[in-house]
JSON list of C-alpha atoms in Angstrom, two decimals:
[
{"chain": "A", "resi": 1, "resn": "MET", "atom": "CA", "xyz": [3.30, 28.13, 23.87]},
{"chain": "A", "resi": 2, "resn": "LEU", "atom": "CA", "xyz": [5.78, 26.03, 21.86]},
{"chain": "A", "resi": 3, "resn": "LEU", "atom": "CA", "xyz": [9.19, 26.04, 23.04]},
{"chain": "A", "resi": 4, "resn": "GLN", "atom": "CA", "xyz": [12.17, 24.84, 20.45]},
{"chain": "A", "resi": 5, "resn": "ASN", "atom": "CA", "xyz": [14.38, 22.30, 22.63]},
{"chain": "A", "resi": 6, "resn": "SER", "atom": "CA", "xyz": [17.01, 21.11, 20.28]},
{"chain": "A", "resi": 7, "resn": "ARG", "atom": "CA", "xyz": [15.37, 19.79, 17.02]},
{"chain": "A", "resi": 8, "resn": "HIS", "atom": "CA", "xyz": [11.96, 19.59, 18.56]},
{"chain": "A", "resi": 9, "resn": "PHE", "atom": "CA", "xyz": [9.58, 21.61, 19.93]},
{"chain": "A", "resi": 10, "resn": "VAL", "atom": "CA", "xyz": [7.62, 21.40, 23.30]},
{"chain": "A", "resi": 11, "resn": "PHE", "atom": "CA", "xyz": [4.27, 22.41, 24.67]},
{"chain": "A", "resi": 12, "resn": "ASN", "atom": "CA", "xyz": [4.09, 24.31, 27.77]},
{"chain": "A", "resi": 13, "resn": "PRO", "atom": "CA", "xyz": [0.51, 24.61, 28.73]},
{"chain": "A", "resi": 14, "resn": "ILE", "atom": "CA", "xyz": [1.46, 26.47, 32.29]},
{"chain": "A", "resi": 15, "resn": "GLN", "atom": "CA", "xyz": [2.99, 29.08, 30.14]},
{"chain": "A", "resi": 16, "resn": "ALA", "atom": "CA", "xyz": [0.34, 29.08, 27.88]},
{"chain": "A", "resi": 17, "resn": "ILE", "atom": "CA", "xyz": [-2.65, 29.59, 30.24]},
{"chain": "A", "resi": 18, "resn": "ARG", "atom": "CA", "xyz": [-0.22, 32.12, 31.92]},
{"chain": "A", "resi": 19, "resn": "GLN", "atom": "CA", "xyz": [-0.16, 34.34, 28.88]},
{"chain": "A", "resi": 20, "resn": "TRP", "atom": "CA", "xyz": [-4.00, 33.58, 28.54]},
{"chain": "A", "resi": 21, "resn": "LEU", "atom": "CA", "xyz": [-4.61, 35.15, 31.48]},
{"chain": "A", "resi": 22, "resn": "ASP", "atom": "CA", "xyz": [-2.54, 37.79, 31.23]},
{"chain": "A", "resi": 23, "resn": "SER", "atom": "CA", "xyz": [-3.85, 39.04, 27.98]},
{"chain": "A", "resi": 24, "resn": "ILE", "atom": "CA", "xyz": [-7.46, 39.22, 29.58]},
{"chain": "A", "resi": 25, "resn": "GLU", "atom": "CA", "xyz": [-8.90, 42.60, 29.02]},
{"chain": "A", "resi": 26, "resn": "ILE", "atom": "CA", "xyz": [-12.01, 43.91, 31.42]},
{"chain": "A", "resi": 27, "resn": "ASN", "atom": "CA", "xyz": [-14.58, 45.54, 29.64]},
{"chain": "A", "resi": 28, "resn": "ASP", "atom": "CA", "xyz": [-17.58, 44.42, 31.22]},
{"chain": "A", "resi": 29, "resn": "TYR", "atom": "CA", "xyz": [-19.27, 45.60, 34.64]},
{"chain": "A", "resi": 30, "resn": "LYS", "atom": "CA", "xyz": [-20.67, 42.40, 35.73]},
{"chain": "A", "resi": 31, "resn": "VAL", "atom": "CA", "xyz": [-17.80, 40.11, 34.99]},
{"chain": "A", "resi": 32, "resn": "ALA", "atom": "CA", "xyz": [-15.42, 42.78, 36.55]},
{"chain": "A", "resi": 33, "resn": "GLN", "atom": "CA", "xyz": [-17.86, 42.46, 39.96]},
{"chain": "A", "resi": 34, "resn": "GLN", "atom": "CA", "xyz": [-17.56, 38.93, 39.53]},
{"chain": "A", "resi": 35, "resn": "LEU", "atom": "CA", "xyz": [-13.76, 38.52, 39.25]},
{"chain": "A", "resi": 36, "resn": "CYS", "atom": "CA", "xyz": [-13.69, 40.90, 42.37]},
{"chain": "A", "resi": 37, "resn": "LYS", "atom": "CA", "xyz": [-16.05, 38.63, 44.50]},
{"chain": "A", "resi": 38, "resn": "THR", "atom": "CA", "xyz": [-14.24, 35.60, 43.50]},
{"chain": "A", "resi": 39, "resn": "ILE", "atom": "CA", "xyz": [-10.44, 36.30, 43.77]},
{"chain": "A", "resi": 40, "resn": "PRO", "atom": "CA", "xyz": [-9.59, 37.08, 47.13]},
{"chain": "A", "resi": 41, "resn": "ALA", "atom": "CA", "xyz": [-8.17, 40.07, 48.56]},
{"chain": "A", "resi": 42, "resn": "GLN", "atom": "CA", "xyz": [-5.98, 38.05, 50.79]},
{"chain": "A", "resi": 43, "resn": "CYS", "atom": "CA", "xyz": [-4.49, 34.32, 50.62]},
{"chain": "A", "resi": 44, "resn": "PRO", "atom": "CA", "xyz": [-7.17, 32.36, 52.35]},
{"chain": "A", "resi": 45, "resn": "PHE", "atom": "CA", "xyz": [-5.07, 29.32, 53.69]},
{"chain": "A", "resi": 46, "resn": "GLU", "atom": "CA", "xyz": [-2.48, 31.33, 56.13]},
{"chain": "A", "resi": 47, "resn": "ARG", "atom": "CA", "xyz": [-3.58, 29.81, 59.34]},
{"chain": "A", "resi": 48, "resn": "LYS", "atom": "CA", "xyz": [-2.54, 30.25, 63.06]},
{"chain": "A", "resi": 49, "resn": "PHE", "atom": "CA", "xyz": [-3.73, 27.41, 65.45]},
{"chain": "A", "resi": 50, "resn": "LYS", "atom": "CA", "xyz": [-3.48, 28.45, 69.18]},
{"chain": "A", "resi": 51, "resn": "LEU", "atom": "CA", "xyz": [-3.36, 26.79, 72.69]},
{"chain": "A", "resi": 52, "resn": "PHE", "atom": "CA", "xyz": [-3.80, 28.99, 75.62]},
{"chain": "A", "resi": 53, "resn": "ASN", "atom": "CA", "xyz": [-2.37, 32.27, 73.67]},
{"chain": "A", "resi": 54, "resn": "ARG", "atom": "CA", "xyz": [0.25, 30.64, 72.07]},
{"chain": "A", "resi": 55, "resn": "THR", "atom": "CA", "xyz": [1.02, 29.80, 68.51]},
{"chain": "A", "resi": 56, "resn": "ILE", "atom": "CA", "xyz": [1.18, 25.92, 68.24]},
{"chain": "A", "resi": 57, "resn": "LEU", "atom": "CA", "xyz": [0.76, 25.55, 64.35]},
{"chain": "A", "resi": 58, "resn": "TYR", "atom": "CA", "xyz": [1.16, 27.91, 61.71]},
{"chain": "A", "resi": 59, "resn": "ILE", "atom": "CA", "xyz": [0.30, 26.95, 58.21]},
{"chain": "A", "resi": 60, "resn": "PRO", "atom": "CA", "xyz": [1.84, 29.90, 55.83]},
{"chain": "A", "resi": 61, "resn": "PRO", "atom": "CA", "xyz": [0.23, 31.32, 52.93]},
{"chain": "A", "resi": 62, "resn": "LEU", "atom": "CA", "xyz": [0.17, 28.53, 50.14]},
{"chain": "A", "resi": 63, "resn": "CYS", "atom": "CA", "xyz": [-1.32, 30.91, 47.40]},
{"chain": "A", "resi": 64, "resn": "LYS", "atom": "CA", "xyz": [2.28, 31.17, 45.89]},
{"chain": "A", "resi": 65, "resn": "LEU", "atom": "CA", "xyz": [2.52, 27.97, 45.24]},
{"chain": "A", "resi": 66, "resn": "ASN", "atom": "CA", "xyz": [-0.04, 28.37, 42.73]},
{"chain": "A", "resi": 67, "resn": "PRO", "atom": "CA", "xyz": [1.54, 28.62, 39.02]},
{"chain": "A", "resi": 68, "resn": "PHE", "atom": "CA", "xyz": [-1.21, 31.24, 38.53]},
{"chain": "A", "resi": 69, "resn": "TYR", "atom": "CA", "xyz": [-1.43, 33.26, 41.74]},
{"chain": "A", "resi": 70, "resn": "GLU", "atom": "CA", "xyz": [0.83, 36.73, 39.78]},
{"chain": "A", "resi": 71, "resn": "GLN", "atom": "CA", "xyz": [-2.04, 36.22, 36.94]},
{"chain": "A", "resi": 72, "resn": "LEU", "atom": "CA", "xyz": [-4.88, 36.17, 38.84]},
{"chain": "A", "resi": 73, "resn": "VAL", "atom": "CA", "xyz": [-4.15, 38.70, 41.40]},
{"chain": "A", "resi": 74, "resn": "MET", "atom": "CA", "xyz": [-3.26, 40.99, 38.61]},
{"chain": "A", "resi": 75, "resn": "LEU", "atom": "CA", "xyz": [-6.58, 39.94, 36.99]},
{"chain": "A", "resi": 76, "resn": "ARG", "atom": "CA", "xyz": [-8.32, 41.14, 40.03]},
{"chain": "A", "resi": 77, "resn": "LEU", "atom": "CA", "xyz": [-6.14, 44.25, 40.26]},
{"chain": "A", "resi": 78, "resn": "LYS", "atom": "CA", "xyz": [-7.46, 44.93, 36.34]},
{"chain": "A", "resi": 79, "resn": "SER", "atom": "CA", "xyz": [-11.08, 44.58, 37.65]},
{"chain": "A", "resi": 80, "resn": "LEU", "atom": "CA", "xyz": [-10.82, 46.54, 40.53]},
{"chain": "A", "resi": 81, "resn": "VAL", "atom": "CA", "xyz": [-9.41, 49.36, 38.47]},
{"chain": "A", "resi": 82, "resn": "TYR", "atom": "CA", "xyz": [-12.23, 49.28, 35.58]},
{"chain": "A", "resi": 83, "resn": "LEU", "atom": "CA", "xyz": [-14.83, 49.26, 38.26]},
{"chain": "A", "resi": 84, "resn": "ALA", "atom": "CA", "xyz": [-13.20, 52.39, 40.31]},
{"chain": "A", "resi": 85, "resn": "ASP", "atom": "CA", "xyz": [-11.98, 54.32, 36.70]},
{"chain": "A", "resi": 86, "resn": "VAL", "atom": "CA", "xyz": [-14.35, 53.53, 34.08]},
{"chain": "A", "resi": 87, "resn": "CYS", "atom": "CA", "xyz": [-17.80, 52.67, 35.97]},
{"chain": "A", "resi": 88, "resn": "GLY", "atom": "CA", "xyz": [-17.21, 55.03, 38.93]},
{"chain": "A", "resi": 89, "resn": "GLU", "atom": "CA", "xyz": [-18.09, 52.39, 41.30]},
{"chain": "A", "resi": 90, "resn": "ASP", "atom": "CA", "xyz": [-16.67, 52.52, 45.00]},
{"chain": "A", "resi": 91, "resn": "VAL", "atom": "CA", "xyz": [-14.44, 49.69, 45.44]},
{"chain": "A", "resi": 92, "resn": "THR", "atom": "CA", "xyz": [-13.63, 49.29, 49.10]},
{"chain": "A", "resi": 93, "resn": "VAL", "atom": "CA", "xyz": [-16.20, 46.63, 49.05]},
{"chain": "A", "resi": 94, "resn": "TYR", "atom": "CA", "xyz": [-14.09, 44.34, 47.66]},
{"chain": "A", "resi": 95, "resn": "CYS", "atom": "CA", "xyz": [-11.26, 44.66, 50.06]}
]
């Protein structure tokens, strides 16, 4: 995406990738299945380290630091909706 910044244009690759991810339409059964398997339902990075039943170290979910987090979650949701509504598949296996 090109942004006008006082007489010259600046290319913003992150915004361009976000728009590309948002524009993806799901129309293929295999692609939808693969996306649902690849994109996790929950953030896999959250960890609690316990010692004698007390939390000694907590690492919060780091997914929100990913600049494409919202777009990937939306892509997974589009895939789940396609599988459930169009293909009639039971999507509980992906949750």
